[in-house]
Amino acid sequence: MRFVRAAALTAAVTLSLFASGCGGTDDSTPAGDPTRSAPTGDTTSSAPATPGPKVVASTTWVGALAKAAGASEVTLVAPADVRHPPDHQPTAGNLKAAADADYVLYAETDGFASRLIKAAGDSELITVIPVEATPGKIASEVTRLATTFGTSDAAKAWLSNFNAEYTTLSGQAKAALPNPAPTAVSELFVGYWGAFAGIEVTDVYGPQPVTASERAALTAKKPKLVFTNAHVPDVDPKIPGVTRVKLVNYPGKDLDLLGVFRTNTERLTVALAS
């Protein structure tokens, strides 16, 4: 019997309005960066002590949560090289995989979610939170999914490693802060990286293009840094004389959530040293 498990959505309503606003990628990223490509329908496996379920995941964010929770086989709908994954349209192969999976996972802000729901058949549907790469949200979702999958031991081991490395990486970013610490303005959906790095975010913009009056207001904040979102193109406020930090939210084809934190730690420390 098919049913839906729902989690509270934490993203602003604006995200759903712009979930289909962009696609494709021309981001120039280093090897191993979470924005590197994966083919449509890419499958990656973890190796928990107890084999986990077969999962179809809408995006790499969703798939990474499933992998962290102990899923042994995760098939992606939106490949890792899509600039804005919620805008991707599933293939016939994706929809067949959804019908054959143990679980189909998606975020309600994924523009193609309704097609996955329709295709799922007897697969169990699970709604996960939209992208928010913060320790509390990640721990809550991984624990909830592991309880559903019956893979709690694998999830506990993953969370222990995640918490340790998160603390290390956050410490590295904060250690790079000059005195006094700079302030930043940020695209709406990457603002939480300020807390990760110990940087005060004084205002946010986007995800819609910035107007002239909004640019003036952001400029008046006199930020040293502007956080841009690698997955939401063409909304840079173009404030002169600031350092831009292009931050990523979605993991790569390896579905390694910590890869997101490693990449952003590197980008933040480079920006703070400039």
Tab-separated table of C-alpha atoms in Angstrom:
chain	number	residue	atom	x	y	z
A	1	MET	CA	0.000	0.000	0.000
A	2	ARG	CA	1.421	3.363	-0.987
A	3	PHE	CA	1.441	6.281	1.415
A	4	VAL	CA	3.208	9.611	1.916
A	5	ARG	CA	5.401	10.603	4.830
A	6	ALA	CA	5.671	14.389	5.093
A	7	ALA	CA	8.249	16.572	6.838
A	8	ALA	CA	7.830	20.270	7.575
A	9	LEU	CA	9.138	22.464	4.787
A	10	THR	CA	11.633	25.072	5.925
A	11	ALA	CA	12.352	26.986	2.715
A	12	ALA	CA	10.503	30.222	2.002
A	13	VAL	CA	7.502	30.119	-0.302
A	14	THR	CA	9.577	32.013	-2.812
A	15	LEU	CA	11.639	28.905	-3.545
A	16	SER	CA	8.691	27.028	-4.983
A	17	LEU	CA	7.884	29.978	-7.221
A	18	PHE	CA	11.375	29.901	-8.716
A	19	ALA	CA	12.067	26.146	-8.518
A	20	SER	CA	11.910	25.875	-12.308
A	21	GLY	CA	13.798	29.071	-13.010
A	22	CYS	CA	17.095	27.696	-14.330
A	23	GLY	CA	18.939	24.713	-15.708
A	24	GLY	CA	22.228	23.708	-17.267
A	25	THR	CA	25.654	24.598	-15.921
A	26	ASP	CA	28.673	26.580	-16.959
A	27	ASP	CA	30.145	26.796	-13.469
A	28	SER	CA	33.915	26.535	-13.581
A	29	THR	CA	34.656	24.215	-10.666
A	30	PRO	CA	37.683	22.246	-9.441
A	31	ALA	CA	37.923	18.473	-9.708
A	32	GLY	CA	35.922	16.805	-6.991
A	33	ASP	CA	33.599	19.795	-6.583
A	34	PRO	CA	29.970	18.899	-5.733
A	35	THR	CA	28.761	20.600	-8.910
A	36	ARG	CA	30.593	18.159	-11.201
A	37	SER	CA	28.465	16.093	-13.552
A	38	ALA	CA	26.629	12.778	-13.336
A	39	PRO	CA	24.582	11.124	-16.080
A	40	THR	CA	20.804	11.011	-15.858
A	41	GLY	CA	19.787	7.957	-13.888
A	42	ASP	CA	23.241	7.749	-12.275
A	43	THR	CA	23.299	5.089	-9.567
A	44	THR	CA	25.601	5.150	-6.568
A	45	SER	CA	25.816	2.679	-3.728
A	46	SER	CA	26.797	2.908	-0.097
A	47	ALA	CA	27.762	-0.182	1.892
A	48	PRO	CA	25.968	-0.209	5.250
A	49	ALA	CA	26.439	-3.190	7.553
A	50	THR	CA	22.808	-4.150	6.907
A	51	PRO	CA	21.822	-3.699	3.242
A	52	GLY	CA	19.504	-0.740	2.893
A	53	PRO	CA	16.631	-0.181	0.476
A	54	LYS	CA	16.603	0.685	-3.209
A	55	VAL	CA	15.772	4.370	-3.557
A	56	VAL	CA	14.954	6.723	-6.409
A	57	ALA	CA	15.846	10.302	-5.406
A	58	SER	CA	14.762	13.463	-7.167
A	59	THR	CA	18.065	15.350	-6.787
A	60	THR	CA	21.538	14.868	-5.370
A	61	TRP	CA	20.463	16.656	-2.178
A	62	VAL	CA	17.658	14.157	-1.661
A	63	GLY	CA	19.861	11.249	-2.707
A	64	ALA	CA	22.640	12.280	-0.341
A	65	LEU	CA	20.242	12.268	2.591
A	66	ALA	CA	19.063	8.787	1.598
A	67	LYS	CA	22.647	7.527	1.262
A	68	ALA	CA	23.609	9.011	4.625
A	69	ALA	CA	20.592	7.283	6.169
A	70	GLY	CA	21.768	3.896	4.884
A	71	ALA	CA	20.164	3.363	1.469
A	72	SER	CA	22.284	0.808	-0.393
A	73	GLU	CA	21.272	1.866	-3.913
A	74	VAL	CA	20.310	5.406	-4.898
A	75	THR	CA	19.228	6.298	-8.426
A	76	LEU	CA	19.050	9.978	-9.326
A	77	VAL	CA	16.420	11.701	-11.438
A	78	ALA	CA	18.164	15.081	-11.843
A	79	PRO	CA	21.850	14.530	-12.649
A	80	ALA	CA	24.572	16.359	-10.766
A	81	ASP	CA	25.483	18.635	-13.673
A	82	VAL	CA	22.114	20.412	-13.720
A	83	ARG	CA	22.579	23.963	-12.449
A	84	HIS	CA	19.167	24.098	-10.778
A	85	PRO	CA	18.082	20.490	-10.168
A	86	PRO	CA	14.397	21.135	-9.322
A	87	ASP	CA	13.960	22.339	-12.909
A	88	HIS	CA	15.015	19.008	-14.450
A	89	GLN	CA	12.418	16.900	-16.251
A	90	PRO	CA	12.485	13.119	-15.649
A	91	THR	CA	12.969	10.659	-18.489
A	92	ALA	CA	10.875	7.592	-19.185
A	93	GLY	CA	13.674	5.562	-17.587
A	94	ASN	CA	13.478	7.700	-14.447
A	95	LEU	CA	9.754	7.100	-14.179
A	96	LYS	CA	10.155	3.338	-14.631
A	97	ALA	CA	12.832	3.306	-11.938
A	98	ALA	CA	10.425	5.126	-9.631
A	99	ALA	CA	7.835	2.415	-10.162
A	100	ASP	CA	10.403	-0.307	-9.338
A	101	ALA	CA	12.019	1.302	-6.282
A	102	ASP	CA	11.411	0.508	-2.628
A	103	TYR	CA	11.144	4.234	-1.924
A	104	VAL	CA	10.800	7.386	-4.009
A	105	LEU	CA	12.155	10.482	-2.271
A	106	TYR	CA	11.595	14.074	-3.349
A	107	ALA	CA	11.180	17.610	-2.014
A	108	GLU	CA	7.859	19.337	-2.631
A	109	THR	CA	9.782	22.227	-4.196
A	110	ASP	CA	11.026	19.925	-6.981
A	111	GLY	CA	9.166	21.071	-10.068
A	112	PHE	CA	8.782	17.517	-11.388
A	113	ALA	CA	7.571	15.988	-8.096
A	114	SER	CA	4.048	15.394	-9.410
A	115	ARG	CA	5.390	13.208	-12.224
A	116	LEU	CA	7.341	11.065	-9.773
A	117	ILE	CA	4.307	10.701	-7.544
A	118	LYS	CA	2.186	9.590	-10.482
A	119	ALA	CA	4.818	7.079	-11.620
A	120	ALA	CA	5.625	5.617	-8.222
A	121	GLY	CA	3.083	2.794	-8.321
A	122	ASP	CA	3.598	0.675	-5.200
A	123	SER	CA	6.828	2.413	-4.213
A	124	GLU	CA	6.591	4.229	-0.909
A	125	LEU	CA	6.711	8.006	-1.286
A	126	ILE	CA	8.679	10.112	1.196
A	127	THR	CA	8.865	13.894	1.230
A	128	VAL	CA	12.116	15.414	2.473
A	129	ILE	CA	13.002	18.992	3.326
A	130	PRO	CA	14.234	21.360	0.605
A	131	VAL	CA	17.922	22.206	0.592
A	132	GLU	CA	19.166	23.497	3.936
A	133	ALA	CA	22.651	22.212	4.655
A	134	THR	CA	22.671	22.873	8.384
A	135	PRO	CA	23.628	20.233	10.981
A	136	GLY	CA	20.286	20.223	12.760
A	137	LYS	CA	18.211	19.766	9.606
A	138	ILE	CA	20.558	17.132	8.200
A	139	ALA	CA	20.602	15.121	11.442
A	140	SER	CA	16.819	15.264	11.731
A	141	GLU	CA	16.226	14.053	8.163
A	142	VAL	CA	18.904	11.349	8.201
A	143	THR	CA	17.570	9.970	11.492
A	144	ARG	CA	13.975	10.027	10.243
A	145	LEU	CA	14.835	8.277	6.992
A	146	ALA	CA	16.956	5.652	8.752
A	147	THR	CA	14.064	4.839	11.065
A	148	THR	CA	11.890	4.261	7.998
A	149	PHE	CA	14.582	2.243	6.191
A	150	GLY	CA	15.521	0.154	9.229
A	151	THR	CA	19.145	1.312	8.931
A	152	SER	CA	19.613	3.310	12.142
A	153	ASP	CA	23.062	1.884	12.904
A	154	ALA	CA	24.425	3.015	9.535
A	155	ALA	CA	22.907	6.479	10.013
A	156	LYS	CA	24.378	6.865	13.508
A	157	ALA	CA	27.843	6.018	12.203
A	158	TRP	CA	27.466	8.496	9.346
A	159	LEU	CA	26.218	11.266	11.636
A	160	SER	CA	29.112	10.757	14.045
A	161	ASN	CA	31.603	11.265	11.213
A	162	PHE	CA	29.590	14.159	9.782
A	163	ASN	CA	29.439	16.035	13.076
A	164	ALA	CA	33.175	15.677	13.627
A	165	GLU	CA	34.109	16.894	10.152
A	166	TYR	CA	31.539	19.692	10.201
A	167	THR	CA	33.115	21.012	13.409
A	168	THR	CA	36.589	20.860	11.830
A	169	LEU	CA	35.557	22.590	8.607
A	170	SER	CA	33.562	25.310	10.362
A	171	GLY	CA	36.572	25.910	12.585
A	172	GLN	CA	38.833	26.264	9.550
A	173	ALA	CA	36.538	28.875	7.997
A	174	LYS	CA	36.284	30.831	11.236
A	175	ALA	CA	40.043	30.684	11.752
A	176	ALA	CA	40.479	32.480	8.425
A	177	LEU	CA	38.429	35.487	9.563
A	178	PRO	CA	40.306	38.787	9.699
A	179	ASN	CA	39.813	41.180	12.590
A	180	PRO	CA	37.338	42.794	12.363
A	181	ALA	CA	35.285	40.114	10.649
A	182	PRO	CA	33.687	41.166	7.359
A	183	THR	CA	29.964	41.343	6.803
A	184	ALA	CA	28.135	39.874	3.814
A	185	VAL	CA	24.951	40.090	1.817
A	186	SER	CA	23.686	36.796	0.479
A	187	GLU	CA	21.400	35.163	-2.029
A	188	LEU	CA	18.388	34.005	-0.060
A	189	PHE	CA	19.116	30.271	-0.080
A	190	VAL	CA	22.802	30.336	0.853
A	191	GLY	CA	22.583	32.783	3.747
A	192	TYR	CA	23.023	30.078	6.388
A	193	TRP	CA	26.660	29.666	5.307
A	194	GLY	CA	27.325	32.889	7.201
A	195	ALA	CA	26.770	31.149	10.533
A	196	PHE	CA	28.995	28.274	9.390
A	197	ALA	CA	31.884	30.702	8.791
A	198	GLY	CA	31.189	33.200	11.593
A	199	ILE	CA	30.215	35.919	9.105
A	200	GLU	CA	27.247	38.214	9.755
A	201	VAL	CA	24.816	38.320	6.837
A	202	THR	CA	23.250	41.768	6.967
A	203	ASP	CA	20.774	41.383	4.087
A	204	VAL	CA	19.584	38.882	1.486
A	205	TYR	CA	18.535	39.129	-2.143
A	206	GLY	CA	16.976	36.934	-4.835
A	207	PRO	CA	16.221	34.416	-6.034
A	208	GLN	CA	14.627	36.770	-8.571
A	209	PRO	CA	16.897	39.246	-10.416
A	210	VAL	CA	17.944	42.222	-8.329
A	211	THR	CA	16.316	45.554	-9.156
A	212	ALA	CA	18.137	48.883	-9.166
A	213	SER	CA	16.542	49.940	-5.883
A	214	GLU	CA	17.412	46.604	-4.256
A	215	ARG	CA	21.008	46.949	-5.466
A	216	ALA	CA	21.194	50.405	-3.917
A	217	ALA	CA	19.890	49.086	-0.597
A	218	LEU	CA	22.371	46.197	-0.620
A	219	THR	CA	25.244	48.540	-1.500
A	220	ALA	CA	24.277	50.798	1.393
A	221	LYS	CA	25.007	47.912	3.778
A	222	LYS	CA	28.683	48.244	2.763
A	223	PRO	CA	29.374	44.499	2.713
A	224	LYS	CA	32.851	43.116	2.136
A	225	LEU	CA	31.471	39.853	0.741
A	226	VAL	CA	28.573	38.806	-1.487
A	227	PHE	CA	27.421	35.193	-1.256
A	228	THR	CA	26.100	34.027	-4.615
A	229	ASN	CA	24.274	30.751	-5.253
A	230	ALA	CA	25.899	28.501	-7.857
A	231	HIS	CA	22.504	26.920	-8.562
A	232	VAL	CA	20.568	30.164	-9.099
A	233	PRO	CA	22.280	32.014	-11.943
A	234	ASP	CA	21.922	35.598	-13.063
A	235	VAL	CA	20.929	37.204	-9.756
A	236	ASP	CA	24.309	38.651	-8.709
A	237	PRO	CA	23.593	42.160	-7.365
A	238	LYS	CA	26.863	43.363	-8.951
A	239	ILE	CA	27.924	45.519	-6.030
A	240	PRO	CA	31.268	47.123	-6.925
A	241	GLY	CA	34.370	46.567	-4.827
A	242	VAL	CA	33.216	43.430	-2.996
A	243	THR	CA	34.506	39.856	-2.974
A	244	ARG	CA	32.060	37.330	-4.398
A	245	VAL	CA	31.829	33.828	-2.967
A	246	LYS	CA	30.004	31.306	-5.178
A	247	LEU	CA	28.535	28.745	-2.784
A	248	VAL	CA	27.078	25.345	-3.656
A	249	ASN	CA	24.122	23.597	-2.037
A	250	TYR	CA	23.834	20.348	-4.015
A	251	PRO	CA	26.296	17.444	-3.693
A	252	GLY	CA	27.948	15.809	-6.687
A	253	LYS	CA	27.317	12.407	-8.218
A	254	ASP	CA	29.048	10.726	-5.265
A	255	LEU	CA	26.173	11.995	-3.064
A	256	ASP	CA	28.657	13.104	-0.420
A	257	LEU	CA	27.051	15.812	1.700
A	258	LEU	CA	30.385	16.597	3.308
A	259	GLY	CA	31.719	17.425	-0.150
A	260	VAL	CA	29.441	20.483	-0.108
A	261	PHE	CA	30.981	21.625	3.168
A	262	ARG	CA	34.543	20.993	1.968
A	263	THR	CA	33.991	22.961	-1.228
A	264	ASN	CA	32.370	25.915	0.515
A	265	THR	CA	35.022	25.938	3.232
A	266	GLU	CA	37.671	26.250	0.527
A	267	ARG	CA	35.789	29.005	-1.288
A	268	LEU	CA	35.147	30.949	1.904
A	269	THR	CA	38.746	30.737	3.129
A	270	VAL	CA	40.077	31.846	-0.255
A	271	ALA	CA	37.671	34.796	-0.236
A	272	LEU	CA	38.631	35.778	3.304
A	273	ALA	CA	42.306	35.760	2.359
A	274	SER	CA	41.796	38.069	-0.625
